[in-house]
PDB file of C-alpha atoms in Angstrom:
ATOM      1  CA  UNK A   1       0.000   0.000   0.000  1.00  0.00           C
ATOM      2  CA  UNK A   2       1.226   3.484  -0.740  1.00  0.00           C
ATOM      3  CA  UNK A   3       1.952   6.030   1.958  1.00  0.00           C
ATOM      4  CA  UNK A   4       1.063   9.702   2.039  1.00  0.00           C
ATOM      5  CA  UNK A   5       3.507  11.988   3.741  1.00  0.00           C
ATOM      6  CA  UNK A   6       1.053  13.725   6.012  1.00  0.00           C
ATOM      7  CA  UNK A   7       1.119  14.755   9.639  1.00  0.00           C
ATOM      8  CA  UNK A   8      -1.567  16.236  11.893  1.00  0.00           C
ATOM      9  CA  UNK A   9       1.096  18.542  13.321  1.00  0.00           C
ATOM     10  CA  UNK A  10       0.538  20.742  10.272  1.00  0.00           C
ATOM     11  CA  UNK A  11      -3.158  21.230  11.074  1.00  0.00           C
ATOM     12  CA  UNK A  12      -4.309  24.593  12.400  1.00  0.00           C
ATOM     13  CA  UNK A  13      -4.654  24.899  16.179  1.00  0.00           C
ATOM     14  CA  UNK A  14      -7.899  23.604  17.687  1.00  0.00           C
ATOM     15  CA  UNK A  15      -8.559  21.014  14.986  1.00  0.00           C
ATOM     16  CA  UNK A  16      -8.168  17.270  14.793  1.00  0.00           C
ATOM     17  CA  UNK A  17      -7.928  14.902  11.828  1.00  0.00           C
ATOM     18  CA  UNK A  18     -11.083  13.008  10.848  1.00  0.00           C
ATOM     19  CA  UNK A  19     -10.862   9.291  11.228  1.00  0.00           C
ATOM     20  CA  UNK A  20     -12.323   6.186  12.680  1.00  0.00           C
ATOM     21  CA  UNK A  21     -11.303   2.920  14.147  1.00  0.00           C
ATOM     22  CA  UNK A  22     -12.293  -0.666  14.123  1.00  0.00           C
ATOM     23  CA  UNK A  23     -11.728  -3.095  16.929  1.00  0.00           C
ATOM     24  CA  UNK A  24      -8.782  -5.483  16.489  1.00  0.00           C
ATOM     25  CA  UNK A  25      -9.571  -9.107  15.850  1.00  0.00           C
ATOM     26  CA  UNK A  26      -7.863 -12.218  14.529  1.00  0.00           C
ATOM     27  CA  UNK A  27      -8.820 -12.836  10.918  1.00  0.00           C
ATOM     28  CA  UNK A  28      -7.255 -14.664   7.966  1.00  0.00           C
ATOM     29  CA  UNK A  29      -5.289 -12.575   5.450  1.00  0.00           C
ATOM     30  CA  UNK A  30      -7.755 -10.503   3.418  1.00  0.00           C
ATOM     31  CA  UNK A  31      -8.358 -10.880  -0.278  1.00  0.00           C
ATOM     32  CA  UNK A  32      -7.788  -7.465  -1.795  1.00  0.00           C
ATOM     33  CA  UNK A  33     -10.401  -6.201  -4.205  1.00  0.00           C
ATOM     34  CA  UNK A  34      -8.343  -3.209  -5.262  1.00  0.00           C
ATOM     35  CA  UNK A  35      -4.813  -1.912  -5.125  1.00  0.00           C
ATOM     36  CA  UNK A  36      -3.825   1.162  -3.188  1.00  0.00           C
ATOM     37  CA  UNK A  37      -3.573   4.155  -5.467  1.00  0.00           C
ATOM     38  CA  UNK A  38      -0.301   6.085  -5.558  1.00  0.00           C
ATOM     39  CA  UNK A  39       0.313   8.653  -2.876  1.00  0.00           C
ATOM     40  CA  UNK A  40      -0.138  11.574  -5.240  1.00  0.00           C
ATOM     41  CA  UNK A  41      -3.753  10.614  -5.802  1.00  0.00           C
ATOM     42  CA  UNK A  42      -4.741  10.600  -2.154  1.00  0.00           C
ATOM     43  CA  UNK A  43      -5.944  13.726  -0.347  1.00  0.00           C
ATOM     44  CA  UNK A  44      -4.901  14.551   3.175  1.00  0.00           C
ATOM     45  CA  UNK A  45      -7.412  14.172   5.960  1.00  0.00           C
ATOM     46  CA  UNK A  46      -9.103  17.316   7.154  1.00  0.00           C
ATOM     47  CA  UNK A  47      -9.872  18.341  10.717  1.00  0.00           C
ATOM     48  CA  UNK A  48     -13.249  17.387  12.144  1.00  0.00           C
ATOM     49  CA  UNK A  49     -13.561  17.768  15.939  1.00  0.00           C
ATOM     50  CA  UNK A  50     -16.553  16.177  17.643  1.00  0.00           C
ATOM     51  CA  UNK A  51     -19.497  18.510  18.131  1.00  0.00           C
ATOM     52  CA  UNK A  52     -22.505  17.916  20.313  1.00  0.00           C
ATOM     53  CA  UNK A  53     -25.894  16.740  19.090  1.00  0.00           C
ATOM     54  CA  UNK A  54     -27.832  18.985  16.763  1.00  0.00           C
ATOM     55  CA  UNK A  55     -31.505  18.977  15.828  1.00  0.00           C
ATOM     56  CA  UNK A  56     -31.122  18.171  12.135  1.00  0.00           C
ATOM     57  CA  UNK A  57     -33.855  15.964  10.693  1.00  0.00           C
ATOM     58  CA  UNK A  58     -33.100  12.914   8.534  1.00  0.00           C
ATOM     59  CA  UNK A  59     -33.599  13.415   4.799  1.00  0.00           C
ATOM     60  CA  UNK A  60     -37.111  12.633   3.598  1.00  0.00           C
ATOM     61  CA  UNK A  61     -36.085  10.224   0.860  1.00  0.00           C
ATOM     62  CA  UNK A  62     -37.397   6.879  -0.260  1.00  0.00           C
ATOM     63  CA  UNK A  63     -34.481   4.469  -0.052  1.00  0.00           C
ATOM     64  CA  UNK A  64     -34.411   0.690  -0.493  1.00  0.00           C
ATOM     65  CA  UNK A  65     -33.891  -1.653   2.422  1.00  0.00           C
ATOM     66  CA  UNK A  66     -31.054  -4.197   2.678  1.00  0.00           C
ATOM     67  CA  UNK A  67     -30.933  -6.765  -0.109  1.00  0.00           C
ATOM     68  CA  UNK A  68     -30.062 -10.414   0.175  1.00  0.00           C
ATOM     69  CA  UNK A  69     -27.528 -12.187  -1.991  1.00  0.00           C
ATOM     70  CA  UNK A  70     -23.825 -11.683  -2.725  1.00  0.00           C
ATOM     71  CA  UNK A  71     -22.317  -8.341  -1.741  1.00  0.00           C
ATOM     72  CA  UNK A  72     -18.909  -8.136  -3.314  1.00  0.00           C
ATOM     73  CA  UNK A  73     -18.637  -4.567  -4.582  1.00  0.00           C
ATOM     74  CA  UNK A  74     -16.600  -5.964  -7.469  1.00  0.00           C
ATOM     75  CA  UNK A  75     -17.081  -2.894  -9.669  1.00  0.00           C
ATOM     76  CA  UNK A  76     -17.329  -0.142  -7.055  1.00  0.00           C
ATOM     77  CA  UNK A  77     -13.747   1.071  -7.713  1.00  0.00           C
ATOM     78  CA  UNK A  78     -12.845   0.661  -4.047  1.00  0.00           C
ATOM     79  CA  UNK A  79      -9.376   2.024  -3.353  1.00  0.00           C
ATOM     80  CA  UNK A  80      -7.378   3.409  -0.463  1.00  0.00           C
ATOM     81  CA  UNK A  81      -4.113   5.118   0.381  1.00  0.00           C
ATOM     82  CA  UNK A  82      -2.340   5.399   3.713  1.00  0.00           C
ATOM     83  CA  UNK A  83      -0.045   7.957   5.303  1.00  0.00           C
ATOM     84  CA  UNK A  84       1.022   9.472   8.549  1.00  0.00           C
ATOM     85  CA  UNK A  85       2.534   7.356  11.311  1.00  0.00           C
ATOM     86  CA  UNK A  86       2.296   3.574  10.996  1.00  0.00           C
ATOM     87  CA  UNK A  87       1.893   1.453  13.004  1.00  0.00           C
ATOM     88  CA  UNK A  88      -0.286   3.440  15.435  1.00  0.00           C
ATOM     89  CA  UNK A  89       1.287   3.959  18.849  1.00  0.00           C
ATOM     90  CA  UNK A  90      -0.380   4.613  22.218  1.00  0.00           C
ATOM     91  CA  UNK A  91      -0.828   8.327  22.925  1.00  0.00           C
ATOM     92  CA  UNK A  92      -1.566  10.306  26.057  1.00  0.00           C
ATOM     93  CA  UNK A  93       0.184  10.278  29.419  1.00  0.00           C
ATOM     94  CA  UNK A  94       0.650   7.086  31.447  1.00  0.00           C
ATOM     95  CA  UNK A  95      -2.378   7.687  33.660  1.00  0.00           C
ATOM     96  CA  UNK A  96      -4.617   8.231  30.645  1.00  0.00           C
ATOM     97  CA  UNK A  97      -3.316   5.097  28.926  1.00  0.00           C
ATOM     98  CA  UNK A  98      -3.944   3.020  32.070  1.00  0.00           C
ATOM     99  CA  UNK A  99      -7.499   4.392  32.281  1.00  0.00           C
ATOM    100  CA  UNK A 100      -8.204   3.620  28.646  1.00  0.00           C
ATOM    101  CA  UNK A 101      -6.731   0.122  28.975  1.00  0.00           C
ATOM    102  CA  UNK A 102      -8.913  -0.643  32.003  1.00  0.00           C
ATOM    103  CA  UNK A 103     -12.025   0.435  30.106  1.00  0.00           C
ATOM    104  CA  UNK A 104     -10.989  -1.663  27.101  1.00  0.00           C
ATOM    105  CA  UNK A 105     -10.616  -4.723  29.342  1.00  0.00           C
ATOM    106  CA  UNK A 106     -14.001  -4.145  30.983  1.00  0.00           C
ATOM    107  CA  UNK A 107     -15.690  -3.757  27.610  1.00  0.00           C
ATOM    108  CA  UNK A 108     -14.027  -6.941  26.345  1.00  0.00           C
ATOM    109  CA  UNK A 109     -15.477  -8.824  29.322  1.00  0.00           C
ATOM    110  CA  UNK A 110     -18.912  -7.397  28.534  1.00  0.00           C
ATOM    111  CA  UNK A 111     -18.504  -8.443  24.901  1.00  0.00           C
ATOM    112  CA  UNK A 112     -17.644 -12.002  25.970  1.00  0.00           C
ATOM    113  CA  UNK A 113     -20.707 -12.081  28.241  1.00  0.00           C
ATOM    114  CA  UNK A 114     -22.920 -10.793  25.438  1.00  0.00           C
ATOM    115  CA  UNK A 115     -21.743 -13.610  23.171  1.00  0.00           C
ATOM    116  CA  UNK A 116     -22.907 -16.121  25.783  1.00  0.00           C
ATOM    117  CA  UNK A 117     -26.197 -14.357  26.528  1.00  0.00           C
ATOM    118  CA  UNK A 118     -27.068 -13.534  22.926  1.00  0.00           C
ATOM    119  CA  UNK A 119     -29.546 -10.847  21.968  1.00  0.00           C
ATOM    120  CA  UNK A 120     -31.816  -9.521  24.660  1.00  0.00           C
ATOM    121  CA  UNK A 121     -33.000  -6.565  26.668  1.00  0.00           C
ATOM    122  CA  UNK A 122     -30.487  -7.251  29.466  1.00  0.00           C
ATOM    123  CA  UNK A 123     -27.458  -6.944  27.172  1.00  0.00           C
ATOM    124  CA  UNK A 124     -28.813  -3.855  25.430  1.00  0.00           C
ATOM    125  CA  UNK A 125     -29.707  -2.286  28.777  1.00  0.00           C
ATOM    126  CA  UNK A 126     -26.187  -2.824  30.118  1.00  0.00           C
ATOM    127  CA  UNK A 127     -24.721  -1.395  26.911  1.00  0.00           C
ATOM    128  CA  UNK A 128     -26.794   1.788  27.239  1.00  0.00           C
ATOM    129  CA  UNK A 129     -25.820   2.311  30.875  1.00  0.00           C
ATOM    130  CA  UNK A 130     -22.137   1.793  30.147  1.00  0.00           C
ATOM    131  CA  UNK A 131     -22.171   4.060  27.088  1.00  0.00           C
ATOM    132  CA  UNK A 132     -23.652   6.925  29.115  1.00  0.00           C
ATOM    133  CA  UNK A 133     -20.377   7.230  31.046  1.00  0.00           C
ATOM    134  CA  UNK A 134     -18.048   7.262  28.024  1.00  0.00           C
ATOM    135  CA  UNK A 135     -16.717  10.446  26.446  1.00  0.00           C
ATOM    136  CA  UNK A 136     -15.361  11.048  22.922  1.00  0.00           C
ATOM    137  CA  UNK A 137     -11.763   9.973  22.395  1.00  0.00           C
ATOM    138  CA  UNK A 138     -10.520  11.604  19.169  1.00  0.00           C
ATOM    139  CA  UNK A 139      -6.824  11.721  18.171  1.00  0.00           C
ATOM    140  CA  UNK A 140      -4.614  13.865  20.405  1.00  0.00           C
ATOM    141  CA  UNK A 141      -3.412  16.959  18.572  1.00  0.00           C
ATOM    142  CA  UNK A 142       0.269  16.963  17.662  1.00  0.00           C
ATOM    143  CA  UNK A 143       0.775  13.237  18.355  1.00  0.00           C
ATOM    144  CA  UNK A 144       1.745  10.843  15.521  1.00  0.00           C
ATOM    145  CA  UNK A 145      -1.438   9.842  13.711  1.00  0.00           C
ATOM    146  CA  UNK A 146      -2.168   7.097  11.172  1.00  0.00           C
ATOM    147  CA  UNK A 147      -4.193   8.259   8.162  1.00  0.00           C
ATOM    148  CA  UNK A 148      -6.187   6.330   5.574  1.00  0.00           C
ATOM    149  CA  UNK A 149      -8.279   7.679   2.702  1.00  0.00           C
ATOM    150  CA  UNK A 150     -10.862   5.208   1.326  1.00  0.00           C
ATOM    151  CA  UNK A 151     -12.881   5.853  -1.833  1.00  0.00           C
ATOM    152  CA  UNK A 152     -15.511   4.007  -3.837  1.00  0.00           C
ATOM    153  CA  UNK A 153     -18.283   4.801  -6.315  1.00  0.00           C
ATOM    154  CA  UNK A 154     -22.002   4.082  -6.567  1.00  0.00           C
ATOM    155  CA  UNK A 155     -23.195   4.733 -10.153  1.00  0.00           C
ATOM    156  CA  UNK A 156     -26.666   6.139 -10.807  1.00  0.00           C
ATOM    157  CA  UNK A 157     -27.364   6.834  -7.123  1.00  0.00           C
ATOM    158  CA  UNK A 158     -27.690  10.348  -5.689  1.00  0.00           C
ATOM    159  CA  UNK A 159     -25.448  11.293  -2.719  1.00  0.00           C
ATOM    160  CA  UNK A 160     -28.466  12.084  -0.523  1.00  0.00           C
ATOM    161  CA  UNK A 161     -29.867   8.612  -1.175  1.00  0.00           C
ATOM    162  CA  UNK A 162     -26.593   6.880  -0.266  1.00  0.00           C
ATOM    163  CA  UNK A 163     -26.253   8.972   2.897  1.00  0.00           C
ATOM    164  CA  UNK A 164     -29.867   8.284   3.899  1.00  0.00           C
ATOM    165  CA  UNK A 165     -29.396   4.537   3.473  1.00  0.00           C
ATOM    166  CA  UNK A 166     -26.362   4.485   5.796  1.00  0.00           C
ATOM    167  CA  UNK A 167     -28.284   6.475   8.429  1.00  0.00           C
ATOM    168  CA  UNK A 168     -31.449   4.371   8.195  1.00  0.00           C
ATOM    169  CA  UNK A 169     -29.850   0.913   8.024  1.00  0.00           C
ATOM    170  CA  UNK A 170     -26.715   0.924  10.230  1.00  0.00           C
ATOM    171  CA  UNK A 171     -27.159  -2.688  11.348  1.00  0.00           C
ATOM    172  CA  UNK A 172     -27.195  -3.975   7.769  1.00  0.00           C
ATOM    173  CA  UNK A 173     -24.218  -1.784   6.824  1.00  0.00           C
ATOM    174  CA  UNK A 174     -22.018  -3.071   9.649  1.00  0.00           C
ATOM    175  CA  UNK A 175     -23.260  -6.663   9.581  1.00  0.00           C
ATOM    176  CA  UNK A 176     -21.905  -6.852   6.033  1.00  0.00           C
ATOM    177  CA  UNK A 177     -18.471  -6.558   7.678  1.00  0.00           C
ATOM    178  CA  UNK A 178     -19.177  -9.014  10.497  1.00  0.00           C
ATOM    179  CA  UNK A 179     -19.900  -6.260  13.036  1.00  0.00           C
ATOM    180  CA  UNK A 180     -22.976  -6.160  15.267  1.00  0.00           C
ATOM    181  CA  UNK A 181     -24.425  -2.891  16.567  1.00  0.00           C
ATOM    182  CA  UNK A 182     -25.188  -2.798  20.310  1.00  0.00           C
ATOM    183  CA  UNK A 183     -27.692  -1.832  21.568  1.00  0.00           C
ATOM    184  CA  UNK A 184     -29.943  -2.790  18.660  1.00  0.00           C
ATOM    185  CA  UNK A 185     -30.469   0.339  16.558  1.00  0.00           C
ATOM    186  CA  UNK A 186     -33.052   0.853  13.833  1.00  0.00           C
ATOM    187  CA  UNK A 187     -31.514   4.121  12.583  1.00  0.00           C
ATOM    188  CA  UNK A 188     -28.712   6.501  13.507  1.00  0.00           C
ATOM    189  CA  UNK A 189     -29.535   9.757  15.266  1.00  0.00           C
ATOM    190  CA  UNK A 190     -27.263  12.709  15.874  1.00  0.00           C
ATOM    191  CA  UNK A 191     -25.239  12.207  19.051  1.00  0.00           C
ATOM    192  CA  UNK A 192     -26.018   8.479  19.347  1.00  0.00           C
ATOM    193  CA  UNK A 193     -23.576   6.296  21.310  1.00  0.00           C
ATOM    194  CA  UNK A 194     -23.157   2.677  20.222  1.00  0.00           C
ATOM    195  CA  UNK A 195     -20.934  -0.352  20.585  1.00  0.00           C
ATOM    196  CA  UNK A 196     -19.613  -2.036  17.449  1.00  0.00           C
ATOM    197  CA  UNK A 197     -19.269  -5.686  18.455  1.00  0.00           C
ATOM    198  CA  UNK A 198     -16.583  -7.687  16.681  1.00  0.00           C
ATOM    199  CA  UNK A 199     -18.077 -11.132  16.090  1.00  0.00           C
ATOM    200  CA  UNK A 200     -14.683 -12.821  15.751  1.00  0.00           C
ATOM    201  CA  UNK A 201     -12.155 -13.659  18.449  1.00  0.00           C
ATOM    202  CA  UNK A 202     -11.289 -12.053  20.794  1.00  0.00           C
ATOM    203  CA  UNK A 203     -14.701 -10.496  21.477  1.00  0.00           C
ATOM    204  CA  UNK A 204     -14.531  -6.696  21.514  1.00  0.00           C
ATOM    205  CA  UNK A 205     -17.021  -3.933  22.132  1.00  0.00           C
ATOM    206  CA  UNK A 206     -15.697  -0.840  20.353  1.00  0.00           C
ATOM    207  CA  UNK A 207     -17.658   2.249  21.509  1.00  0.00           C
ATOM    208  CA  UNK A 208     -18.412   5.095  19.107  1.00  0.00           C
ATOM    209  CA  UNK A 209     -20.549   8.210  18.855  1.00  0.00           C
ATOM    210  CA  UNK A 210     -22.166   9.542  15.690  1.00  0.00           C
ATOM    211  CA  UNK A 211     -22.585  13.085  14.367  1.00  0.00           C
ATOM    212  CA  UNK A 212     -24.813  13.679  11.347  1.00  0.00           C
ATOM    213  CA  UNK A 213     -24.663  16.472   8.763  1.00  0.00           C
ATOM    214  CA  UNK A 214     -27.637  15.746   6.507  1.00  0.00           C
ATOM    215  CA  UNK A 215     -27.249  19.043   4.650  1.00  0.00           C
ATOM    216  CA  UNK A 216     -23.747  18.022   3.573  1.00  0.00           C
ATOM    217  CA  UNK A 217     -24.507  14.288   3.197  1.00  0.00           C
ATOM    218  CA  UNK A 218     -21.732  13.660   5.715  1.00  0.00           C
ATOM    219  CA  UNK A 219     -21.537  11.245   8.634  1.00  0.00           C
ATOM    220  CA  UNK A 220     -18.914  11.410  11.405  1.00  0.00           C
ATOM    221  CA  UNK A 221     -17.910   8.543  13.673  1.00  0.00           C
ATOM    222  CA  UNK A 222     -15.736   9.288  16.717  1.00  0.00           C
ATOM    223  CA  UNK A 223     -14.398   6.666  19.107  1.00  0.00           C
ATOM    224  CA  UNK A 224     -15.318   6.781  22.800  1.00  0.00           C
ATOM    225  CA  UNK A 225     -13.303   5.994  25.936  1.00  0.00           C
ATOM    226  CA  UNK A 226     -12.131   2.389  26.010  1.00  0.00           C
ATOM    227  CA  UNK A 227     -11.982   1.925  22.245  1.00  0.00           C
ATOM    228  CA  UNK A 228      -8.717   0.161  21.341  1.00  0.00           C
ATOM    229  CA  UNK A 229      -7.962   3.106  19.048  1.00  0.00           C
ATOM    230  CA  UNK A 230      -8.454   6.864  19.324  1.00  0.00           C
ATOM    231  CA  UNK A 231      -9.950   8.191  16.152  1.00  0.00           C
ATOM    232  CA  UNK A 232     -12.620   9.494  13.834  1.00  0.00           C
ATOM    233  CA  UNK A 233     -14.113   8.432  10.502  1.00  0.00           C
ATOM    234  CA  UNK A 234     -15.707  10.992   8.214  1.00  0.00           C
ATOM    235  CA  UNK A 235     -17.908   9.640   5.400  1.00  0.00           C
ATOM    236  CA  UNK A 236     -18.632  12.160   2.643  1.00  0.00           C
ATOM    237  CA  UNK A 237     -21.192  11.249  -0.032  1.00  0.00           C
ATOM    238  CA  UNK A 238     -20.554  13.566  -2.989  1.00  0.00           C
ATOM    239  CA  UNK A 239     -21.633  13.856  -6.619  1.00  0.00           C
ATOM    240  CA  UNK A 240     -19.287  12.111  -9.026  1.00  0.00           C
ATOM    241  CA  UNK A 241     -20.179  14.321 -11.996  1.00  0.00           C
ATOM    242  CA  UNK A 242     -21.885  11.473 -13.865  1.00  0.00           C
ATOM    243  CA  UNK A 243     -25.143  11.110 -11.958  1.00  0.00           C
ATOM    244  CA  UNK A 244     -23.728   8.888  -9.239  1.00  0.00           C
ATOM    245  CA  UNK A 245     -22.036   9.113  -5.856  1.00  0.00           C
ATOM    246  CA  UNK A 246     -18.409   9.106  -4.818  1.00  0.00           C
ATOM    247  CA  UNK A 247     -17.988   7.812  -1.273  1.00  0.00           C
ATOM    248  CA  UNK A 248     -14.967   9.371   0.406  1.00  0.00           C
ATOM    249  CA  UNK A 249     -13.962   8.168   3.867  1.00  0.00           C
ATOM    250  CA  UNK A 250     -11.267  10.011   5.807  1.00  0.00           C
ATOM    251  CA  UNK A 251      -9.796   7.963   8.632  1.00  0.00           C
ATOM    252  CA  UNK A 252      -7.229   8.939  11.275  1.00  0.00           C
ATOM    253  CA  UNK A 253      -6.310   7.053  14.432  1.00  0.00           C
ATOM    254  CA  UNK A 254      -3.843   6.544  17.257  1.00  0.00           C
ATOM    255  CA  UNK A 255      -3.407   3.887  19.923  1.00  0.00           C
ATOM    256  CA  UNK A 256      -5.379   4.449  23.124  1.00  0.00           C
ATOM    257  CA  UNK A 257      -3.387   2.241  25.542  1.00  0.00           C
ATOM    258  CA  UNK A 258      -0.575  -0.361  25.665  1.00  0.00           C
ATOM    259  CA  UNK A 259      -3.197  -2.860  24.506  1.00  0.00           C
ATOM    260  CA  UNK A 260      -2.766  -1.310  21.057  1.00  0.00           C
ATOM    261  CA  UNK A 261       0.878  -2.371  20.896  1.00  0.00           C
ATOM    262  CA  UNK A 262      -0.006  -5.864  22.132  1.00  0.00           C
ATOM    263  CA  UNK A 263      -2.710  -6.146  19.493  1.00  0.00           C
ATOM    264  CA  UNK A 264      -0.328  -5.009  16.754  1.00  0.00           C
ATOM    265  CA  UNK A 265       2.111  -7.753  17.815  1.00  0.00           C
ATOM    266  CA  UNK A 266      -0.388 -10.598  18.166  1.00  0.00           C
ATOM    267  CA  UNK A 267      -2.918  -9.677  15.474  1.00  0.00           C
ATOM    268  CA  UNK A 268      -3.249  -7.553  12.360  1.00  0.00           C
ATOM    269  CA  UNK A 269      -5.885  -4.942  13.301  1.00  0.00           C
ATOM    270  CA  UNK A 270      -4.936  -2.609  10.435  1.00  0.00           C
ATOM    271  CA  UNK A 271      -5.747  -5.239   7.819  1.00  0.00           C
ATOM    272  CA  UNK A 272      -8.964  -5.957   9.720  1.00  0.00           C
ATOM    273  CA  UNK A 273      -9.847  -2.268   9.454  1.00  0.00           C
ATOM    274  CA  UNK A 274      -9.308  -2.381   5.699  1.00  0.00           C
ATOM    275  CA  UNK A 275     -11.509  -5.491   5.481  1.00  0.00           C
ATOM    276  CA  UNK A 276     -14.291  -3.847   7.486  1.00  0.00           C
ATOM    277  CA  UNK A 277     -14.392  -0.685   5.403  1.00  0.00           C
ATOM    278  CA  UNK A 278     -14.027  -2.623   2.138  1.00  0.00           C
ATOM    279  CA  UNK A 279     -17.134  -4.601   3.118  1.00  0.00           C
ATOM    280  CA  UNK A 280     -19.045  -1.455   4.148  1.00  0.00           C
ATOM    281  CA  UNK A 281     -18.313   0.265   0.812  1.00  0.00           C
ATOM    282  CA  UNK A 282     -19.240  -2.933  -1.072  1.00  0.00           C
ATOM    283  CA  UNK A 283     -22.559  -3.218   0.770  1.00  0.00           C
ATOM    284  CA  UNK A 284     -23.513   0.364  -0.042  1.00  0.00           C
ATOM    285  CA  UNK A 285     -22.692  -0.198  -3.714  1.00  0.00           C
ATOM    286  CA  UNK A 286     -24.400  -3.570  -4.095  1.00  0.00           C
ATOM    287  CA  UNK A 287     -27.519  -2.541  -2.200  1.00  0.00           C
ATOM    288  CA  UNK A 288     -28.122   0.845  -3.815  1.00  0.00           C
ATOM    289  CA  UNK A 289     -26.938   0.495  -7.405  1.00  0.00           C
ATOM    290  CA  UNK A 290     -29.904  -0.154  -9.728  1.00  0.00           C
ATOM    291  CA  UNK A 291     -30.035  -3.714 -11.002  1.00  0.00           C
TER     292      UNK A 291
END
């Protein structure tokens, strides 16, 4: 994969790079559907600090529900480029790293329990109570940050329609990548806090919060305390100039605790991230593109 020479230290004061993070898990080597484009073709991530909930209403569009059948995204032109500091290293002072590591461990225990208990009101109720105490954990300004820029296309689909589908069907979007949303969520709302449950081993609950910009067809995901990674993901659904949508996803992340370094040694969480987002982009393409 190509690398972009980019560093958040060049960002203006008071801003943070947009990015997101996926929980580490053990998975077999991924089958790549596309090659990384050269560094010159990849844009740098822009700053998107978390903002509190707003009162924006979801777009009043008629969008299809999830479809069954293969979801490969074979012709969605999925591509990505990486830059910044790899591999991600833990950031923050020692006390902060210990706090984040303790929360990660507690959430892993809850994830293991949820796998045994299955779906139910008790698991969702515990998830809601725990999420209430977690605060956003974006990248720390000035610290080395890993950057990834993902892109894909959805021909003959308007940006507002693609954005609305993601907001209205988050469970289907993430389940395409083997991720379960906890507590069960019918649709995303601005300011929502959720766990993304890795269904592989080890079990992980990765907490996130969501910020919606319906007027800009943009969705922000920011990690919460206890996520194995600090970061944000910014999904921008834009016109491609040919009647379709270009999906642009800006990702930036750092380690949150020493558990990050352990995970990098024992697993391959970066490749798992690429697999997750490849599957998400493929699902959007295969579900929305007219057949």
